[in-house]
Amino acid sequence: MGSQQEAMRLLSLPPEIRDQIYTIILHPSNNRTFQPDDYTDYDYRDALALFRLNRQIYYEARDIFRTLNVFLRVETPWSEAEQHVNIVGHVPILMRGARAARFKGHTLQVTIETPAAGDPEQGTHQFIMLADDLPAFTKAWFYWDLSHPGLNRWLSLKLFLRDPYTPDWDEKHVRREVQRKLLLPFGDAKGLSDCNVSGDPKPQPKITAELRALQAVKPPPPEHCLAECMKLKNEGNQLLQKGEVRAALEAYNHAWEAIHIIVRGRQRHVHAEAFFARDLVDEPFAGKNGQLERMNLRLQLVANTCLAYLKLEDWEELKFWGMRTIQLMRQATGANDNPIPPEDEALLGFPSATQVGKIYYRTAKALEQLGDRDEARRLLRVAQVYLPTDPVVKKSLAGMALKIG
């Protein structure tokens, strides 16, 4: 778009049709750019060309843009906070530093402070993000608190609602649905030293009360998380048996999330280690250690994920996920640095040793298909130590010996 002729054609359409066109062009989801491992960003350069067509289109499109794109500014005492929410939380950051400090188009000011520590020596750090990404931001905060128990009791949160577009002399207004979108995700920020909600206009009392009710809800205990993971894993297994492999992988991803491990592409973000570091009290886990039970489920999920990629004949993904776990196992024996006998590499006393053997075997099949037969044979030898009576492993090892031999 760019010519007056095109602008006149657009203005010849009924207003409601023009609004639909503006909505499609300016919606955040249609300006989101996608990168590997589910990282995203925004690029509005093409969309904002709409504003340059003529004055009438500018004002019509501007109203739609402001309705769809709601911004918030976050201010924290930590420089690493922005990096954490961006890399671990997969939250796109639109502006940072001085640009963020100058920005006035935000509808919510989020200020995180550490009252007991006083004013930060290096000053505060600010960044701008979209409300569409706020749930990912608050979920990253939720996981950070689970990973560092008691962190939130040292933090205070100030949420200040504002109307960035109404003149100072006029009455301010933020729609109810926008207030809910901006405030309720902070229900994930629990156990804070203080949480102050204010603004101009003042937030609606019912929404503030709903936020505080969400903050008062305690996270489910480790036993619940482990049980939910088992349920979702079993659902994935059933789907796998039916041949619905992609659906099974989706179920496994939900199972990971149930124990606070987030899989994004080839990224796996492990949260809440300290949260699971306790003796469990509720059945069926009573008397067991939370970290060990979580580790058992992690190994089962990796083994099942490898089986799914084996069925799909996706050798690269199978190799990636299998070798990721194998390399972690090898760290315990030093086998990453120098090859050692398979009997020494196999950790038979490790939880879910059978599942580890399956990971070795299935990863070996991927390496065989990819032409790395030496490493495939090495993995098969370790798999045989883990699974000494498995005829499939014995047959595969014999076959590899013939091919190499």
Short mmCIF file of C-alpha atoms in Angstrom, two decimals:
data_model
loop_
_atom_site.label_atom_id
_atom_site.label_comp_id
_atom_site.label_asym_id
_atom_site.label_seq_id
_atom_site.Cartn_x
_atom_site.Cartn_y
_atom_site.Cartn_z
CA MET A 1 0.00 0.00 0.00
CA GLY A 2 1.17 3.55 -0.48
CA SER A 3 -0.67 5.37 -3.26
CA GLN A 4 -3.63 7.69 -2.89
CA GLN A 5 -5.57 5.45 -5.28
CA GLU A 6 -5.16 2.52 -2.92
CA ALA A 7 -6.17 4.70 0.01
CA MET A 8 -9.37 5.80 -1.76
CA ARG A 9 -10.23 2.19 -2.57
CA LEU A 10 -9.88 1.33 1.11
CA LEU A 11 -12.03 4.29 2.18
CA SER A 12 -14.73 3.26 -0.30
CA LEU A 13 -15.39 0.17 1.82
CA PRO A 14 -17.95 0.28 4.68
CA PRO A 15 -16.43 1.33 8.05
CA GLU A 16 -17.01 -2.08 9.63
CA ILE A 17 -15.10 -3.76 6.79
CA ARG A 18 -12.27 -1.27 7.16
CA ASP A 19 -12.12 -2.02 10.88
CA GLN A 20 -11.81 -5.73 10.11
CA ILE A 21 -8.96 -5.02 7.72
CA TYR A 22 -7.19 -2.81 10.26
CA THR A 23 -7.63 -5.54 12.89
CA ILE A 24 -6.04 -8.18 10.69
CA ILE A 25 -3.11 -5.95 9.78
CA LEU A 26 -2.43 -4.57 13.27
CA HIS A 27 -3.16 -7.54 15.53
CA PRO A 28 -0.10 -8.59 17.59
CA SER A 29 -0.37 -12.23 16.50
CA ASN A 30 -0.11 -11.18 12.85
CA ASN A 31 3.05 -9.16 13.52
CA ARG A 32 4.78 -11.81 15.59
CA THR A 33 7.95 -13.28 14.10
CA PHE A 34 9.02 -16.81 14.92
CA GLN A 35 12.51 -18.08 15.66
CA PRO A 36 13.93 -21.50 16.60
CA ASP A 37 12.94 -23.09 19.92
CA ASP A 38 9.65 -21.17 20.10
CA TYR A 39 11.28 -17.78 20.62
CA THR A 40 9.27 -14.92 19.14
CA ASP A 41 9.55 -11.21 18.50
CA TYR A 42 7.46 -8.51 16.82
CA ASP A 43 7.96 -6.61 13.59
CA TYR A 44 5.33 -3.95 12.84
CA ARG A 45 7.21 -2.19 10.05
CA ASP A 46 4.94 -3.40 7.26
CA ALA A 47 1.77 -3.00 9.32
CA LEU A 48 2.52 0.58 10.31
CA ALA A 49 2.79 1.60 6.66
CA LEU A 50 -1.01 1.75 6.97
CA PHE A 51 -0.64 4.94 9.03
CA ARG A 52 1.03 6.77 6.17
CA LEU A 53 -1.78 6.41 3.62
CA ASN A 54 -3.78 9.50 4.61
CA ARG A 55 -5.11 11.33 7.64
CA GLN A 56 -8.49 9.56 7.89
CA ILE A 57 -6.96 6.09 7.67
CA TYR A 58 -4.33 7.14 10.21
CA TYR A 59 -6.93 8.04 12.83
CA GLU A 60 -9.12 5.01 12.13
CA ALA A 61 -6.18 2.59 12.21
CA ARG A 62 -4.65 4.26 15.27
CA ASP A 63 -7.76 3.56 17.34
CA ILE A 64 -7.71 -0.10 16.33
CA PHE A 65 -3.96 -0.34 17.04
CA ARG A 66 -4.41 1.09 20.53
CA THR A 67 -7.24 -1.32 21.27
CA LEU A 68 -5.30 -4.39 20.14
CA ASN A 69 -1.82 -3.50 21.39
CA VAL A 70 -1.80 -2.90 25.14
CA PHE A 71 1.64 -2.18 26.60
CA LEU A 72 3.07 -2.41 30.08
CA ARG A 73 6.32 -1.14 31.51
CA VAL A 74 8.21 -3.29 34.01
CA GLU A 75 10.71 -1.75 36.43
CA THR A 76 12.96 -4.00 38.52
CA PRO A 77 16.14 -3.62 40.59
CA TRP A 78 17.88 -6.42 38.65
CA SER A 79 19.50 -6.07 35.26
CA GLU A 80 19.26 -9.85 34.72
CA ALA A 81 15.46 -9.87 35.13
CA GLU A 82 14.88 -8.81 31.54
CA GLN A 83 17.23 -11.49 30.23
CA HIS A 84 15.59 -14.13 32.41
CA VAL A 85 12.05 -13.46 31.22
CA ASN A 86 13.24 -13.22 27.62
CA ILE A 87 15.39 -16.38 27.51
CA VAL A 88 13.70 -18.61 30.08
CA GLY A 89 10.18 -17.20 29.85
CA HIS A 90 10.24 -16.74 26.05
CA VAL A 91 8.80 -13.24 26.50
CA PRO A 92 9.53 -10.78 23.65
CA ILE A 93 10.95 -7.48 24.91
CA LEU A 94 9.90 -4.49 22.79
CA MET A 95 12.04 -1.76 24.37
CA ARG A 96 14.60 -1.56 27.13
CA GLY A 97 16.77 0.94 28.95
CA ALA A 98 16.43 4.62 28.11
CA ARG A 99 13.85 3.99 25.36
CA ALA A 100 11.65 2.12 27.81
CA ALA A 101 12.01 4.90 30.39
CA ARG A 102 10.87 7.50 27.83
CA PHE A 103 7.93 5.45 26.57
CA LYS A 104 4.55 6.84 27.67
CA GLY A 105 2.13 4.56 25.84
CA HIS A 106 1.86 1.88 28.55
CA THR A 107 -1.41 1.08 30.28
CA LEU A 108 0.17 -0.60 33.31
CA GLN A 109 3.26 0.33 35.30
CA VAL A 110 4.73 -2.72 37.05
CA THR A 111 7.27 -1.90 39.76
CA ILE A 112 9.09 -4.69 41.59
CA GLU A 113 11.07 -3.64 44.67
CA THR A 114 13.11 -5.17 47.49
CA PRO A 115 12.14 -2.99 50.47
CA ALA A 116 14.57 -4.61 52.92
CA ALA A 117 17.53 -3.98 50.60
CA GLY A 118 16.83 -0.28 50.13
CA ASP A 119 17.36 1.55 46.85
CA PRO A 120 19.42 -0.41 44.32
CA GLU A 121 22.95 0.99 43.91
CA GLN A 122 22.88 0.65 40.14
CA GLY A 123 19.39 2.14 39.78
CA THR A 124 16.41 0.34 38.32
CA HIS A 125 16.01 -1.39 34.98
CA GLN A 126 12.98 -0.98 32.73
CA PHE A 127 11.54 -2.76 29.73
CA ILE A 128 8.37 -2.67 27.66
CA MET A 129 6.28 -5.69 26.71
CA LEU A 130 2.84 -6.44 25.32
CA ALA A 131 -0.08 -7.56 27.49
CA ASP A 132 -0.48 -10.59 25.20
CA ASP A 133 2.81 -11.90 26.64
CA LEU A 134 2.02 -11.10 30.27
CA PRO A 135 0.96 -14.67 31.23
CA ALA A 136 4.36 -15.94 30.09
CA PHE A 137 6.05 -13.23 32.19
CA THR A 138 4.13 -14.03 35.37
CA LYS A 139 4.57 -17.79 34.82
CA ALA A 140 8.35 -17.25 34.62
CA TRP A 141 8.10 -15.37 37.92
CA PHE A 142 6.03 -18.22 39.41
CA TYR A 143 8.69 -20.77 38.43
CA TRP A 144 11.49 -18.55 39.72
CA ASP A 145 9.86 -18.46 43.16
CA LEU A 146 9.42 -22.26 43.17
CA SER A 147 13.10 -22.60 42.30
CA HIS A 148 14.09 -20.16 45.07
CA PRO A 149 11.62 -20.78 47.92
CA GLY A 150 10.90 -17.71 49.99
CA LEU A 151 12.08 -15.26 47.34
CA ASN A 152 8.74 -13.49 47.05
CA ARG A 153 8.49 -12.61 50.71
CA TRP A 154 11.35 -10.17 50.14
CA LEU A 155 9.63 -8.52 47.17
CA SER A 156 6.93 -5.89 46.88
CA LEU A 157 4.84 -5.33 43.77
CA LYS A 158 3.18 -2.10 42.67
CA LEU A 159 0.66 -2.20 39.84
CA PHE A 160 -0.41 1.22 38.60
CA LEU A 161 -3.16 1.34 35.99
CA ARG A 162 -3.14 4.30 33.60
CA ASP A 163 -4.87 5.62 30.50
CA PRO A 164 -2.02 6.69 28.20
CA TYR A 165 -4.15 8.27 25.49
CA THR A 166 -6.72 10.48 27.25
CA PRO A 167 -5.63 14.12 27.87
CA ASP A 168 -4.79 15.03 31.46
CA TRP A 169 -7.84 17.28 31.74
CA ASP A 170 -10.27 14.51 30.75
CA GLU A 171 -11.60 11.54 32.72
CA LYS A 172 -9.39 8.46 32.44
CA HIS A 173 -10.79 5.09 31.41
CA VAL A 174 -9.46 1.54 30.96
CA ARG A 175 -11.98 -1.04 29.81
CA ARG A 176 -12.92 -3.81 32.22
CA GLU A 177 -11.60 -6.59 29.96
CA VAL A 178 -8.27 -4.77 29.65
CA GLN A 179 -8.01 -4.39 33.43
CA ARG A 180 -8.58 -8.13 33.82
CA LYS A 181 -6.01 -8.91 31.13
CA LEU A 182 -3.40 -6.72 32.83
CA LEU A 183 -4.01 -7.49 36.50
CA LEU A 184 -5.14 -11.10 36.86
CA PRO A 185 -1.97 -12.77 35.52
CA PHE A 186 -0.21 -11.43 38.62
CA GLY A 187 -2.15 -14.03 40.56
CA ASP A 188 0.95 -16.14 39.85
CA ALA A 189 3.01 -13.81 42.10
CA LYS A 190 2.28 -15.38 45.49
CA GLY A 191 3.53 -14.73 49.01
CA LEU A 192 4.77 -11.20 48.33
CA SER A 193 5.86 -8.82 51.05
CA ASP A 194 3.31 -6.36 49.68
CA CYS A 195 1.16 -5.89 46.60
CA ASN A 196 -0.29 -2.45 45.94
CA VAL A 197 -2.87 -2.00 43.18
CA SER A 198 -3.80 1.56 42.23
CA GLY A 199 -4.06 3.85 39.26
CA ASP A 200 -5.80 6.60 37.37
CA PRO A 201 -8.43 5.36 36.73
CA LYS A 202 -8.67 3.29 39.89
CA PRO A 203 -8.82 -0.45 39.16
CA GLN A 204 -12.27 -1.94 39.58
CA PRO A 205 -12.60 -3.34 43.13
CA LYS A 206 -13.97 -6.70 41.96
CA ILE A 207 -10.96 -7.24 39.72
CA THR A 208 -8.55 -6.28 42.51
CA ALA A 209 -10.34 -8.70 44.83
CA GLU A 210 -10.14 -11.43 42.20
CA LEU A 211 -6.40 -10.81 41.84
CA ARG A 212 -5.84 -11.09 45.58
CA ALA A 213 -7.87 -14.31 45.70
CA LEU A 214 -5.66 -15.81 42.97
CA GLN A 215 -2.52 -14.75 44.84
CA ALA A 216 -3.81 -16.49 47.96
CA VAL A 217 -4.15 -19.86 46.21
CA LYS A 218 -1.13 -21.98 47.08
CA PRO A 219 0.65 -23.92 44.33
CA PRO A 220 -0.32 -27.60 44.16
CA PRO A 221 2.05 -29.73 46.28
CA PRO A 222 4.71 -31.94 44.67
CA GLU A 223 2.55 -35.03 45.09
CA HIS A 224 -0.20 -33.48 42.95
CA CYS A 225 2.31 -32.42 40.28
CA LEU A 226 3.82 -35.92 40.11
CA ALA A 227 0.39 -37.58 39.94
CA GLU A 228 -0.72 -35.23 37.15
CA CYS A 229 2.49 -35.98 35.26
CA MET A 230 1.85 -39.73 35.55
CA LYS A 231 -1.70 -39.30 34.28
CA LEU A 232 -0.64 -37.26 31.26
CA LYS A 233 2.26 -39.63 30.52
CA ASN A 234 -0.14 -42.59 30.54
CA GLU A 235 -2.50 -40.72 28.21
CA GLY A 236 0.44 -40.17 25.87
CA ASN A 237 1.32 -43.86 26.02
CA GLN A 238 -2.22 -44.78 25.02
CA LEU A 239 -2.10 -42.38 22.09
CA LEU A 240 1.25 -43.84 21.06
CA GLN A 241 -0.22 -47.35 21.07
CA LYS A 242 -3.03 -46.13 18.81
CA GLY A 243 -0.51 -44.71 16.35
CA GLU A 244 -1.38 -41.09 17.17
CA VAL A 245 2.27 -40.16 17.59
CA ARG A 246 2.05 -36.37 17.31
CA ALA A 247 -0.78 -36.30 19.83
CA ALA A 248 1.32 -38.49 22.13
CA LEU A 249 4.22 -36.03 21.93
CA GLU A 250 1.83 -33.21 22.83
CA ALA A 251 0.62 -35.20 25.85
CA TYR A 252 4.23 -35.77 26.92
CA ASN A 253 4.89 -32.03 26.70
CA HIS A 254 1.95 -31.42 29.05
CA ALA A 255 3.35 -34.10 31.36
CA TRP A 256 6.69 -32.25 31.46
CA GLU A 257 4.86 -29.05 32.29
CA ALA A 258 3.00 -30.74 35.16
CA ILE A 259 6.35 -31.21 36.95
CA HIS A 260 7.45 -27.67 36.05
CA ILE A 261 9.72 -28.56 33.15
CA ILE A 262 8.92 -26.54 30.05
CA VAL A 263 9.82 -27.90 26.62
CA ARG A 264 10.07 -25.30 23.86
CA GLY A 265 11.46 -26.67 20.62
CA ARG A 266 14.83 -28.11 21.61
CA GLN A 267 14.96 -26.07 24.81
CA ARG A 268 14.07 -27.72 28.09
CA HIS A 269 13.75 -25.34 31.04
CA VAL A 270 13.92 -27.22 34.34
CA HIS A 271 12.32 -25.32 37.20
CA ALA A 272 11.49 -25.94 40.86
CA GLU A 273 14.33 -28.27 41.87
CA ALA A 274 14.08 -26.98 45.44
CA PHE A 275 10.29 -27.34 45.38
CA PHE A 276 10.59 -31.12 44.84
CA ALA A 277 13.47 -31.54 47.32
CA ARG A 278 11.38 -32.97 50.13
CA ASP A 279 10.01 -36.21 51.53
CA LEU A 280 6.55 -36.87 50.16
CA VAL A 281 3.58 -37.58 52.44
CA ASP A 282 0.59 -38.26 50.19
CA GLU A 283 -0.12 -41.55 48.42
CA PRO A 284 1.01 -43.06 46.13
CA PHE A 285 4.30 -41.31 46.93
CA ALA A 286 4.26 -41.39 50.75
CA GLY A 287 7.73 -41.94 52.19
CA LYS A 288 9.48 -41.31 48.87
CA ASN A 289 11.77 -38.46 47.85
CA GLY A 290 10.28 -35.85 45.55
CA GLN A 291 13.43 -35.30 43.51
CA LEU A 292 13.91 -39.03 42.88
CA GLU A 293 10.28 -39.52 41.84
CA ARG A 294 10.57 -36.57 39.51
CA MET A 295 13.78 -38.02 38.05
CA ASN A 296 12.03 -41.37 37.46
CA LEU A 297 9.26 -39.62 35.53
CA ARG A 298 11.75 -37.53 33.56
CA LEU A 299 13.57 -40.65 32.37
CA GLN A 300 10.30 -42.35 31.45
CA LEU A 301 9.24 -39.31 29.46
CA VAL A 302 12.56 -39.15 27.62
CA ALA A 303 12.36 -42.86 26.78
CA ASN A 304 8.79 -42.48 25.53
CA THR A 305 9.66 -39.35 23.55
CA CYS A 306 12.50 -41.26 21.90
CA LEU A 307 10.08 -44.07 21.03
CA ALA A 308 7.70 -41.55 19.45
CA TYR A 309 10.46 -40.13 17.25
CA LEU A 310 11.54 -43.67 16.42
CA LYS A 311 8.03 -44.39 15.15
CA LEU A 312 8.11 -41.16 13.15
CA GLU A 313 11.57 -42.06 11.81
CA ASP A 314 12.66 -38.57 12.80
CA TRP A 315 16.25 -39.58 13.41
CA GLU A 316 17.62 -36.10 14.08
CA GLU A 317 15.11 -35.36 16.84
CA LEU A 318 15.56 -38.84 18.30
CA LYS A 319 19.33 -38.37 18.34
CA PHE A 320 19.05 -34.92 19.92
CA TRP A 321 16.77 -35.89 22.80
CA GLY A 322 18.43 -39.23 23.41
CA MET A 323 21.99 -37.90 23.38
CA ARG A 324 21.00 -35.01 25.63
CA THR A 325 20.12 -37.47 28.39
CA ILE A 326 23.00 -39.83 27.63
CA GLN A 327 25.53 -37.00 27.88
CA LEU A 328 24.07 -36.03 31.26
CA MET A 329 24.42 -39.65 32.40
CA ARG A 330 27.98 -39.81 31.11
CA GLN A 331 28.94 -36.78 33.18
CA ALA A 332 28.61 -38.96 36.26
CA THR A 333 31.16 -41.49 34.96
CA GLY A 334 33.47 -39.29 32.93
CA ALA A 335 32.47 -41.14 29.74
CA ASN A 336 31.95 -37.85 27.92
CA ASP A 337 35.71 -37.23 28.02
CA ASN A 338 37.05 -40.71 27.29
CA PRO A 339 35.28 -43.94 26.27
CA ILE A 340 35.04 -46.43 29.13
CA PRO A 341 33.85 -50.05 29.20
CA PRO A 342 30.05 -50.36 28.83
CA GLU A 343 29.86 -52.07 32.23
CA ASP A 344 31.33 -48.94 33.80
CA GLU A 345 29.22 -46.50 31.78
CA ALA A 346 25.95 -48.19 32.76
CA LEU A 347 24.68 -46.89 36.10
CA LEU A 348 22.61 -49.90 37.13
CA GLY A 349 21.77 -48.43 40.51
CA PHE A 350 20.30 -45.34 38.90
CA PRO A 351 16.54 -44.80 39.21
CA SER A 352 14.62 -46.21 36.23
CA ALA A 353 17.70 -48.00 34.90
CA THR A 354 15.47 -49.91 32.48
CA GLN A 355 14.26 -46.65 30.97
CA VAL A 356 17.86 -45.48 30.59
CA GLY A 357 18.61 -48.70 28.69
CA LYS A 358 15.73 -47.97 26.33
CA ILE A 359 17.07 -44.45 25.74
CA TYR A 360 20.48 -45.88 24.84
CA TYR A 361 18.93 -48.46 22.50
CA ARG A 362 16.58 -46.05 20.71
CA THR A 363 19.27 -43.41 20.32
CA ALA A 364 21.57 -46.06 18.84
CA LYS A 365 18.94 -46.80 16.18
CA ALA A 366 18.92 -43.10 15.22
CA LEU A 367 22.72 -42.97 15.01
CA GLU A 368 22.72 -46.11 12.88
CA GLN A 369 20.29 -44.50 10.44
CA LEU A 370 22.38 -41.32 10.38
CA GLY A 371 25.51 -43.27 9.53
CA ASP A 372 27.37 -43.01 12.86
CA ARG A 373 27.75 -46.75 13.36
CA ASP A 374 30.68 -46.59 15.76
CA GLU A 375 28.74 -44.52 18.28
CA ALA A 376 25.60 -46.59 17.63
CA ARG A 377 27.48 -49.77 18.49
CA ARG A 378 28.91 -48.16 21.62
CA LEU A 379 25.41 -47.21 22.78
CA LEU A 380 24.06 -50.69 22.02
CA ARG A 381 26.74 -52.25 24.18
CA VAL A 382 25.69 -50.06 27.10
CA ALA A 383 22.02 -50.78 26.37
CA GLN A 384 22.79 -54.51 26.65
CA VAL A 385 24.22 -53.98 30.14
CA TYR A 386 21.02 -52.21 31.17
CA LEU A 387 18.77 -54.72 29.35
CA PRO A 388 20.70 -58.04 29.41
CA THR A 389 17.72 -60.23 28.55
CA ASP A 390 16.17 -58.03 25.85
CA PRO A 391 16.27 -60.01 22.57
CA VAL A 392 15.77 -56.89 20.43
CA VAL A 393 18.90 -55.27 21.84
CA LYS A 394 20.90 -58.49 21.34
CA LYS A 395 19.72 -58.78 17.75
CA SER A 396 20.52 -55.15 16.97
CA LEU A 397 24.01 -55.46 18.46
CA ALA A 398 24.67 -58.62 16.47
CA GLY A 399 23.49 -56.89 13.30
CA MET A 400 25.75 -53.93 13.93
CA ALA A 401 28.69 -56.24 14.49
CA LEU A 402 28.10 -57.85 11.10
CA LYS A 403 27.81 -54.50 9.33
CA ILE A 404 30.94 -53.11 10.93
CA GLY A 405 32.89 -56.26 11.18
#
